[in-house]
PDB file of C-alpha atoms in Angstrom:
ATOM      1  CA  UNK A   1      15.640   8.003  10.560  1.00 56.00           C
ATOM      2  CA  UNK A   2      15.237   6.182   7.286  1.00 64.00           C
ATOM      3  CA  UNK A   3      16.406   2.647   7.794  1.00 89.00           C
ATOM      4  CA  UNK A   4      16.159   1.501   4.170  1.00 95.00           C
ATOM      5  CA  UNK A   5      17.342   3.841   1.428  1.00 96.00           C
ATOM      6  CA  UNK A   6      16.336   3.064  -2.153  1.00 97.00           C
ATOM      7  CA  UNK A   7      17.640   4.482  -5.414  1.00 96.00           C
ATOM      8  CA  UNK A   8      16.924   5.646  -8.011  1.00 97.00           C
ATOM      9  CA  UNK A   9      13.494   7.198  -7.530  1.00 96.00           C
ATOM     10  CA  UNK A  10      12.690   6.567 -11.174  1.00 97.00           C
ATOM     11  CA  UNK A  11      14.263   4.575 -13.964  1.00 97.00           C
ATOM     12  CA  UNK A  12      13.649   4.404 -17.696  1.00 98.00           C
ATOM     13  CA  UNK A  13      14.966   1.387 -19.585  1.00 98.00           C
ATOM     14  CA  UNK A  14      14.597   0.193 -23.138  1.00 98.00           C
ATOM     15  CA  UNK A  15      12.975  -3.145 -23.848  1.00 97.00           C
ATOM     16  CA  UNK A  16      15.551  -5.892 -23.534  1.00 97.00           C
ATOM     17  CA  UNK A  17      17.800  -3.867 -21.269  1.00 97.00           C
ATOM     18  CA  UNK A  18      18.819  -4.480 -17.658  1.00 97.00           C
ATOM     19  CA  UNK A  19      17.057  -2.621 -14.853  1.00 98.00           C
ATOM     20  CA  UNK A  20      19.000  -2.188 -11.615  1.00 98.00           C
ATOM     21  CA  UNK A  21      17.547  -0.856  -8.368  1.00 98.00           C
ATOM     22  CA  UNK A  22      19.647  -0.455  -5.255  1.00 98.00           C
ATOM     23  CA  UNK A  23      18.889  -0.439  -1.551  1.00 98.00           C
ATOM     24  CA  UNK A  24      20.980   0.157   1.545  1.00 97.00           C
ATOM     25  CA  UNK A  25      20.015  -0.626   5.104  1.00 96.00           C
ATOM     26  CA  UNK A  26      21.277   0.457   8.499  1.00 93.00           C
ATOM     27  CA  UNK A  27      19.978  -2.079  10.989  1.00 90.00           C
ATOM     28  CA  UNK A  28      22.305  -5.078  11.088  1.00 90.00           C
ATOM     29  CA  UNK A  29      19.586  -7.077  12.849  1.00 88.00           C
ATOM     30  CA  UNK A  30      17.547  -7.259   9.631  1.00 91.00           C
ATOM     31  CA  UNK A  31      17.486 -10.830   8.351  1.00 90.00           C
ATOM     32  CA  UNK A  32      14.933 -10.863   5.568  1.00 92.00           C
ATOM     33  CA  UNK A  33      15.006  -8.692   2.453  1.00 95.00           C
ATOM     34  CA  UNK A  34      12.057  -8.844   0.049  1.00 95.00           C
ATOM     35  CA  UNK A  35      11.294  -6.924  -3.099  1.00 97.00           C
ATOM     36  CA  UNK A  36       7.709  -6.004  -3.876  1.00 97.00           C
ATOM     37  CA  UNK A  37       6.214  -5.051  -7.231  1.00 98.00           C
ATOM     38  CA  UNK A  38       3.219  -2.741  -7.439  1.00 97.00           C
ATOM     39  CA  UNK A  39       1.111  -1.924 -10.475  1.00 97.00           C
ATOM     40  CA  UNK A  40      -1.072   1.216 -10.518  1.00 95.00           C
ATOM     41  CA  UNK A  41      -4.218   0.821  -8.462  1.00 93.00           C
ATOM     42  CA  UNK A  42      -3.088  -2.496  -6.962  1.00 95.00           C
ATOM     43  CA  UNK A  43      -1.523  -3.610  -3.734  1.00 96.00           C
ATOM     44  CA  UNK A  44       2.159  -4.566  -3.605  1.00 97.00           C
ATOM     45  CA  UNK A  45       2.976  -8.189  -4.389  1.00 96.00           C
ATOM     46  CA  UNK A  46       6.062 -10.124  -3.358  1.00 95.00           C
ATOM     47  CA  UNK A  47       8.472 -10.509  -6.270  1.00 96.00           C
ATOM     48  CA  UNK A  48      11.540 -12.151  -4.749  1.00 96.00           C
ATOM     49  CA  UNK A  49      13.244 -12.253  -1.361  1.00 94.00           C
ATOM     50  CA  UNK A  50      16.630 -13.130   0.117  1.00 94.00           C
ATOM     51  CA  UNK A  51      18.202 -13.903   3.460  1.00 91.00           C
ATOM     52  CA  UNK A  52      21.704 -12.696   4.399  1.00 89.00           C
ATOM     53  CA  UNK A  53      23.215 -16.186   4.320  1.00 90.00           C
ATOM     54  CA  UNK A  54      23.356 -16.104   0.507  1.00 92.00           C
ATOM     55  CA  UNK A  55      24.847 -13.495  -1.816  1.00 94.00           C
ATOM     56  CA  UNK A  56      22.522 -13.976  -4.764  1.00 96.00           C
ATOM     57  CA  UNK A  57      19.104 -15.362  -5.578  1.00 96.00           C
ATOM     58  CA  UNK A  58      17.657 -15.722  -9.044  1.00 96.00           C
ATOM     59  CA  UNK A  59      14.093 -16.351 -10.114  1.00 96.00           C
ATOM     60  CA  UNK A  60      13.584 -16.171 -13.842  1.00 96.00           C
ATOM     61  CA  UNK A  61      14.611 -12.734 -15.088  1.00 97.00           C
ATOM     62  CA  UNK A  62      14.788 -11.327 -11.539  1.00 97.00           C
ATOM     63  CA  UNK A  63      17.937 -11.518  -9.401  1.00 97.00           C
ATOM     64  CA  UNK A  64      18.719 -10.174  -5.953  1.00 96.00           C
ATOM     65  CA  UNK A  65      22.358  -9.466  -5.179  1.00 96.00           C
ATOM     66  CA  UNK A  66      23.202  -9.108  -1.492  1.00 96.00           C
ATOM     67  CA  UNK A  67      26.331  -7.591   0.066  1.00 95.00           C
ATOM     68  CA  UNK A  68      26.218  -8.105   3.825  1.00 93.00           C
ATOM     69  CA  UNK A  69      29.430  -6.233   4.618  1.00 94.00           C
ATOM     70  CA  UNK A  70      28.275  -3.164   2.694  1.00 95.00           C
ATOM     71  CA  UNK A  71      24.715  -3.508   3.983  1.00 95.00           C
ATOM     72  CA  UNK A  72      23.394  -3.232   0.452  1.00 97.00           C
ATOM     73  CA  UNK A  73      21.167  -5.276  -1.813  1.00 97.00           C
ATOM     74  CA  UNK A  74      19.955  -4.775  -5.318  1.00 98.00           C
ATOM     75  CA  UNK A  75      17.354  -6.019  -7.778  1.00 98.00           C
ATOM     76  CA  UNK A  76      18.378  -6.805 -11.330  1.00 98.00           C
ATOM     77  CA  UNK A  77      15.746  -7.306 -14.013  1.00 98.00           C
ATOM     78  CA  UNK A  78      17.232  -8.921 -17.081  1.00 98.00           C
ATOM     79  CA  UNK A  79      15.680  -8.548 -20.542  1.00 98.00           C
ATOM     80  CA  UNK A  80      13.288  -5.904 -19.191  1.00 98.00           C
ATOM     81  CA  UNK A  81       9.824  -5.915 -20.765  1.00 98.00           C
ATOM     82  CA  UNK A  82       7.111  -3.239 -20.974  1.00 97.00           C
ATOM     83  CA  UNK A  83       5.018  -5.435 -18.660  1.00 97.00           C
ATOM     84  CA  UNK A  84       7.672  -4.924 -15.977  1.00 98.00           C
ATOM     85  CA  UNK A  85       6.735  -1.246 -15.808  1.00 98.00           C
ATOM     86  CA  UNK A  86       5.679  -0.786 -12.190  1.00 98.00           C
ATOM     87  CA  UNK A  87       6.834   0.595  -8.875  1.00 97.00           C
ATOM     88  CA  UNK A  88       9.340  -1.549  -7.030  1.00 98.00           C
ATOM     89  CA  UNK A  89       9.906  -1.449  -3.290  1.00 97.00           C
ATOM     90  CA  UNK A  90      12.715  -2.997  -1.328  1.00 97.00           C
ATOM     91  CA  UNK A  91      12.081  -3.844   2.287  1.00 96.00           C
ATOM     92  CA  UNK A  92      13.719  -5.390   5.314  1.00 94.00           C
ATOM     93  CA  UNK A  93      12.585  -7.046   8.492  1.00 90.00           C
ATOM     94  CA  UNK A  94      13.851  -8.808  11.554  1.00 85.00           C
ATOM     95  CA  UNK A  95      12.028 -12.084  11.759  1.00 68.00           C
ATOM     96  CA  UNK A  96      13.200 -13.333  15.084  1.00 61.00           C
ATOM     97  CA  UNK A  97      13.301 -11.982  18.625  1.00 56.00           C
ATOM     98  CA  UNK A  98       9.723 -10.826  18.950  1.00 58.00           C
ATOM     99  CA  UNK A  99       9.818  -8.187  16.240  1.00 62.00           C
ATOM    100  CA  UNK A 100       6.657  -9.614  14.667  1.00 71.00           C
ATOM    101  CA  UNK A 101       8.110  -9.454  11.167  1.00 79.00           C
ATOM    102  CA  UNK A 102       7.494  -5.748  10.716  1.00 87.00           C
ATOM    103  CA  UNK A 103       8.625  -4.607   7.282  1.00 91.00           C
ATOM    104  CA  UNK A 104      10.552  -1.381   6.760  1.00 93.00           C
ATOM    105  CA  UNK A 105      10.188  -0.219   3.168  1.00 95.00           C
ATOM    106  CA  UNK A 106      12.297   1.883   0.878  1.00 95.00           C
ATOM    107  CA  UNK A 107      10.559   4.802  -0.812  1.00 95.00           C
ATOM    108  CA  UNK A 108      10.108   3.003  -4.112  1.00 96.00           C
ATOM    109  CA  UNK A 109      11.393   3.140  -7.687  1.00 97.00           C
ATOM    110  CA  UNK A 110       9.115   3.824 -10.627  1.00 97.00           C
ATOM    111  CA  UNK A 111      10.358   1.685 -13.506  1.00 98.00           C
ATOM    112  CA  UNK A 112       9.307   2.454 -17.058  1.00 98.00           C
ATOM    113  CA  UNK A 113      10.307   0.053 -19.804  1.00 98.00           C
ATOM    114  CA  UNK A 114       9.945   1.585 -23.249  1.00 96.00           C
ATOM    115  CA  UNK A 115       9.010  -0.712 -26.156  1.00 93.00           C
TER     116      UNK A 115
ATOM    117  CA  UNK B   1      -3.728 -12.110  -2.641  1.00 55.00           C
ATOM    118  CA  UNK B   2      -4.436 -14.401   0.342  1.00 62.00           C
ATOM    119  CA  UNK B   3      -8.148 -13.630   0.176  1.00 91.00           C
ATOM    120  CA  UNK B   4      -7.835 -10.080   1.505  1.00 96.00           C
ATOM    121  CA  UNK B   5     -10.600  -7.577   1.011  1.00 97.00           C
ATOM    122  CA  UNK B   6     -10.635  -3.981   2.154  1.00 98.00           C
ATOM    123  CA  UNK B   7     -13.681  -1.788   2.604  1.00 97.00           C
ATOM    124  CA  UNK B   8     -14.512   0.765   1.579  1.00 97.00           C
ATOM    125  CA  UNK B   9     -12.270   0.973  -1.470  1.00 97.00           C
ATOM    126  CA  UNK B  10     -12.744   4.714  -1.763  1.00 97.00           C
ATOM    127  CA  UNK B  11     -13.891   7.248   0.791  1.00 97.00           C
ATOM    128  CA  UNK B  12     -14.201  11.009   0.964  1.00 97.00           C
ATOM    129  CA  UNK B  13     -14.730  12.528   4.383  1.00 97.00           C
ATOM    130  CA  UNK B  14     -14.445  15.831   6.164  1.00 97.00           C
ATOM    131  CA  UNK B  15     -11.874  16.958   8.691  1.00 97.00           C
ATOM    132  CA  UNK B  16     -12.845  16.052  12.232  1.00 97.00           C
ATOM    133  CA  UNK B  17     -15.063  13.082  11.413  1.00 96.00           C
ATOM    134  CA  UNK B  18     -14.261   9.541  12.566  1.00 96.00           C
ATOM    135  CA  UNK B  19     -13.459   6.987   9.900  1.00 97.00           C
ATOM    136  CA  UNK B  20     -13.138   3.204  10.132  1.00 98.00           C
ATOM    137  CA  UNK B  21     -11.480   1.068   7.501  1.00 98.00           C
ATOM    138  CA  UNK B  22     -11.950  -2.666   7.464  1.00 98.00           C
ATOM    139  CA  UNK B  23      -9.619  -5.444   6.433  1.00 98.00           C
ATOM    140  CA  UNK B  24     -11.034  -8.947   6.060  1.00 98.00           C
ATOM    141  CA  UNK B  25      -9.024 -12.085   5.335  1.00 97.00           C
ATOM    142  CA  UNK B  26     -10.085 -15.647   4.627  1.00 96.00           C
ATOM    143  CA  UNK B  27      -6.727 -17.430   5.078  1.00 93.00           C
ATOM    144  CA  UNK B  28      -6.678 -17.571   8.880  1.00 93.00           C
ATOM    145  CA  UNK B  29      -3.341 -15.722   8.962  1.00 93.00           C
ATOM    146  CA  UNK B  30      -2.114 -14.847  12.431  1.00 92.00           C
ATOM    147  CA  UNK B  31      -0.486 -11.502  11.619  1.00 93.00           C
ATOM    148  CA  UNK B  32      -2.207  -8.456  10.146  1.00 96.00           C
ATOM    149  CA  UNK B  33      -0.760  -5.044   9.330  1.00 96.00           C
ATOM    150  CA  UNK B  34      -1.992  -1.602   8.327  1.00 98.00           C
ATOM    151  CA  UNK B  35       0.238   0.561   6.118  1.00 98.00           C
ATOM    152  CA  UNK B  36      -0.225   3.929   4.501  1.00 97.00           C
ATOM    153  CA  UNK B  37       1.299   4.817   1.153  1.00 97.00           C
ATOM    154  CA  UNK B  38       2.167   8.375   0.252  1.00 95.00           C
ATOM    155  CA  UNK B  39       4.200   9.753  -2.662  1.00 89.00           C
ATOM    156  CA  UNK B  40       7.842  10.043  -1.696  1.00 86.00           C
ATOM    157  CA  UNK B  41       7.391   8.012   1.480  1.00 89.00           C
ATOM    158  CA  UNK B  42       6.826   4.486   0.278  1.00 91.00           C
ATOM    159  CA  UNK B  43       4.826   2.302   2.647  1.00 95.00           C
ATOM    160  CA  UNK B  44       4.852   3.055   6.345  1.00 95.00           C
ATOM    161  CA  UNK B  45       3.531   0.795   9.086  1.00 95.00           C
ATOM    162  CA  UNK B  46       0.696   2.268  11.171  1.00 97.00           C
ATOM    163  CA  UNK B  47      -0.314  -0.590  13.479  1.00 96.00           C
ATOM    164  CA  UNK B  48      -0.125  -4.333  13.443  1.00 95.00           C
ATOM    165  CA  UNK B  49      -1.644  -7.354  15.130  1.00 95.00           C
ATOM    166  CA  UNK B  50       0.029 -10.592  16.121  1.00 91.00           C
ATOM    167  CA  UNK B  51      -3.148 -12.306  17.278  1.00 91.00           C
ATOM    168  CA  UNK B  52      -6.735 -11.683  18.310  1.00 93.00           C
ATOM    169  CA  UNK B  53      -6.807  -8.681  20.623  1.00 91.00           C
ATOM    170  CA  UNK B  54      -3.002  -8.407  20.391  1.00 92.00           C
ATOM    171  CA  UNK B  55      -1.947  -5.201  18.672  1.00 94.00           C
ATOM    172  CA  UNK B  56       0.957  -2.798  18.719  1.00 93.00           C
ATOM    173  CA  UNK B  57       2.051   0.504  17.234  1.00 94.00           C
ATOM    174  CA  UNK B  58       4.051   0.963  14.085  1.00 93.00           C
ATOM    175  CA  UNK B  59       6.089   3.826  12.731  1.00 91.00           C
ATOM    176  CA  UNK B  60       3.256   6.334  12.166  1.00 95.00           C
ATOM    177  CA  UNK B  61       0.564   5.442  14.701  1.00 95.00           C
ATOM    178  CA  UNK B  62      -0.411   8.915  15.973  1.00 96.00           C
ATOM    179  CA  UNK B  63      -4.079   9.647  15.223  1.00 96.00           C
ATOM    180  CA  UNK B  64      -4.925   6.003  14.506  1.00 97.00           C
ATOM    181  CA  UNK B  65      -6.283   3.137  16.562  1.00 97.00           C
ATOM    182  CA  UNK B  66      -6.941  -0.491  15.685  1.00 97.00           C
ATOM    183  CA  UNK B  67      -8.973  -3.406  16.897  1.00 97.00           C
ATOM    184  CA  UNK B  68      -8.968  -7.103  16.186  1.00 97.00           C
ATOM    185  CA  UNK B  69     -11.778  -9.060  17.808  1.00 95.00           C
ATOM    186  CA  UNK B  70     -11.703 -11.928  15.294  1.00 96.00           C
ATOM    187  CA  UNK B  71      -8.866 -13.564  13.380  1.00 95.00           C
ATOM    188  CA  UNK B  72     -10.317 -12.507  10.051  1.00 97.00           C
ATOM    189  CA  UNK B  73     -10.995  -8.812  10.722  1.00 97.00           C
ATOM    190  CA  UNK B  74      -8.631  -5.939  11.483  1.00 98.00           C
ATOM    191  CA  UNK B  75     -10.137  -2.476  11.810  1.00 98.00           C
ATOM    192  CA  UNK B  76      -8.290   0.814  11.474  1.00 98.00           C
ATOM    193  CA  UNK B  77      -9.958   3.883  12.988  1.00 98.00           C
ATOM    194  CA  UNK B  78      -9.094   7.500  12.450  1.00 97.00           C
ATOM    195  CA  UNK B  79     -10.602   9.060  15.555  1.00 93.00           C
ATOM    196  CA  UNK B  80     -10.810  12.563  14.064  1.00 96.00           C
ATOM    197  CA  UNK B  81      -9.647  12.660  10.474  1.00 97.00           C
ATOM    198  CA  UNK B  82      -7.190  15.325   9.370  1.00 97.00           C
ATOM    199  CA  UNK B  83      -6.059  16.341   5.877  1.00 97.00           C
ATOM    200  CA  UNK B  84      -2.641  14.828   6.616  1.00 96.00           C
ATOM    201  CA  UNK B  85      -4.331  11.435   6.770  1.00 98.00           C
ATOM    202  CA  UNK B  86      -5.316  11.632   3.122  1.00 98.00           C
ATOM    203  CA  UNK B  87      -3.556   8.577   1.762  1.00 98.00           C
ATOM    204  CA  UNK B  88      -3.900   5.103   0.341  1.00 98.00           C
ATOM    205  CA  UNK B  89      -4.222   2.532   3.104  1.00 98.00           C
ATOM    206  CA  UNK B  90      -3.124  -1.061   2.635  1.00 98.00           C
ATOM    207  CA  UNK B  91      -3.814  -4.036   4.811  1.00 98.00           C
ATOM    208  CA  UNK B  92      -1.434  -6.991   4.782  1.00 97.00           C
ATOM    209  CA  UNK B  93      -1.515 -10.436   6.332  1.00 96.00           C
ATOM    210  CA  UNK B  94       1.097 -13.042   7.148  1.00 92.00           C
ATOM    211  CA  UNK B  95       0.886 -16.621   8.253  1.00 87.00           C
ATOM    212  CA  UNK B  96       2.910 -17.805  11.203  1.00 80.00           C
ATOM    213  CA  UNK B  97       6.217 -19.445  10.357  1.00 78.00           C
ATOM    214  CA  UNK B  98       6.635 -17.795   6.948  1.00 81.00           C
ATOM    215  CA  UNK B  99       7.957 -14.389   6.005  1.00 84.00           C
ATOM    216  CA  UNK B 100       5.734 -13.335   3.119  1.00 90.00           C
ATOM    217  CA  UNK B 101       3.232 -10.545   3.699  1.00 93.00           C
ATOM    218  CA  UNK B 102       0.267 -10.457   1.342  1.00 95.00           C
ATOM    219  CA  UNK B 103      -1.326  -7.126   0.582  1.00 97.00           C
ATOM    220  CA  UNK B 104      -4.930  -6.188  -0.016  1.00 97.00           C
ATOM    221  CA  UNK B 105      -6.154  -3.939  -2.840  1.00 96.00           C
ATOM    222  CA  UNK B 106      -6.051  -0.750  -0.774  1.00 97.00           C
ATOM    223  CA  UNK B 107      -8.449   1.969   0.350  1.00 98.00           C
ATOM    224  CA  UNK B 108      -8.090   5.458  -1.083  1.00 98.00           C
ATOM    225  CA  UNK B 109      -9.060   8.022   1.567  1.00 98.00           C
ATOM    226  CA  UNK B 110      -9.501  11.719   0.924  1.00 98.00           C
ATOM    227  CA  UNK B 111      -9.976  14.026   3.913  1.00 97.00           C
ATOM    228  CA  UNK B 112     -11.300  17.450   2.930  1.00 96.00           C
TER     229      UNK B 112
END
């Protein structure tokens, strides 16, 4: 049972455009939703994260939108740059109640930003 | 990167042989995790540790065991490697009281 579904699998955007990646989750106990960025040959690195008590979080060109009732969250990359070309993973975890902060990941989105 | 090193970085082995991967951290983080990354599957949790000698299974633990005798080291052992365990293995760490997991550079394992 896949608890976090991510789409699209791949995305091609022109420089300066907006990249949008979507995720949906099933477990309503999840209370932490991070996005990780991974470049080829490297480990994933935290990009931005949100908790369900807010509907949006922005850090520079990166914004998470969160819809608790729909159990969906998305990553928006404004003014996309070729350097943003990477694989992006959404994830979710339940931080409290002895779950030990285990992350459940989506399958990833390969973003290519053309110059 | 929270001072995480993984060794070896690359390994080729044969089916049926035991393999041990090592994760070493210098940040004194309480939690440590082993994930595997495969095309089309994202990252999947194998085992994790919430303290020295405290470990538990993750989503895909069959065929793997772990040990943590010191805060800084978390070992992943494939008791008898199979071709299905060909993958890239990532270690991650997390401090207590914060959510962020920091990932190591990964170990690429090929089982022939």
